[in-house]
Phi, psi and omega in degrees: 000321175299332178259014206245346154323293160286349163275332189298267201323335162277338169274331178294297173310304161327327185289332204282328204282323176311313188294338174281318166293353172259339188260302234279166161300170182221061148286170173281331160316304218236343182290328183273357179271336233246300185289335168301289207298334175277339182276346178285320184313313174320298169333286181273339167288352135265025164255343193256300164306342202063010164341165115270157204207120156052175191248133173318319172308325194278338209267030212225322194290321196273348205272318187286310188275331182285320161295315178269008168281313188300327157270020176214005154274327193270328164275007157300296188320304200277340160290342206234346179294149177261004186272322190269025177319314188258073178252085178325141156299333170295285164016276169294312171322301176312299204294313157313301177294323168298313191270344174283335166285340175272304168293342160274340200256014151274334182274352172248010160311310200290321180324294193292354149263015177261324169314296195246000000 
């Protein structure tokens, strides 16, 4: 029942990361985020297959840069949203930082145990 968890969530991500490079802005901002997002995806999908991939050292490097990228992308993105202006900022920040842990922090549980 737990893996059958884990493909939906891996197919739900694959899906959103494909739909951001087709919808998304095309800055350099979202291209290094596009690409981050594919080597973590990479990441949790041998860790979900039971792959071996690359060295536990490559996955310790994407697990460490892609979290603290994703965290200081997604509260960049969200301070910056125009949908949430009249929002304080601490507010919005909070409100960022809670939903990138909640929609992220299964892929980098699976990450961080594919790492270490």
């Amino acid at each position: 029942m737990v893996e059958i968890f884990w493909y939906v969530y891996l197919g739900l991500l694959g899906t959103a990361a494909i739909g951001f490079l087709i919808k998304g802005e095309k800055t350099l901002f979202y291209m290094v985020d596009f690409i981050i997002s594919i080597f973590t995806w990479l990441g949790l999908f041998g860790y979900v297959t039971h792959t071996i991939m690359f060295t536990p050292f490559v996955w310790k490097l994407v697990f460490v840069g892609g979290l603290i990228w994703d965290i200081v992308f997604s509260l960049i993105k969200g301070v910056k949203n125009e949908e949430l202006e009249g929002i304080p900022t601490s507010i919005r920040f909070i409100f960022m930082l809670v939903t990138t842990l909640i929609l992220l922090g299964p892929l980098y549980y699976g990450l961080f145990n594919y790492a270490f």
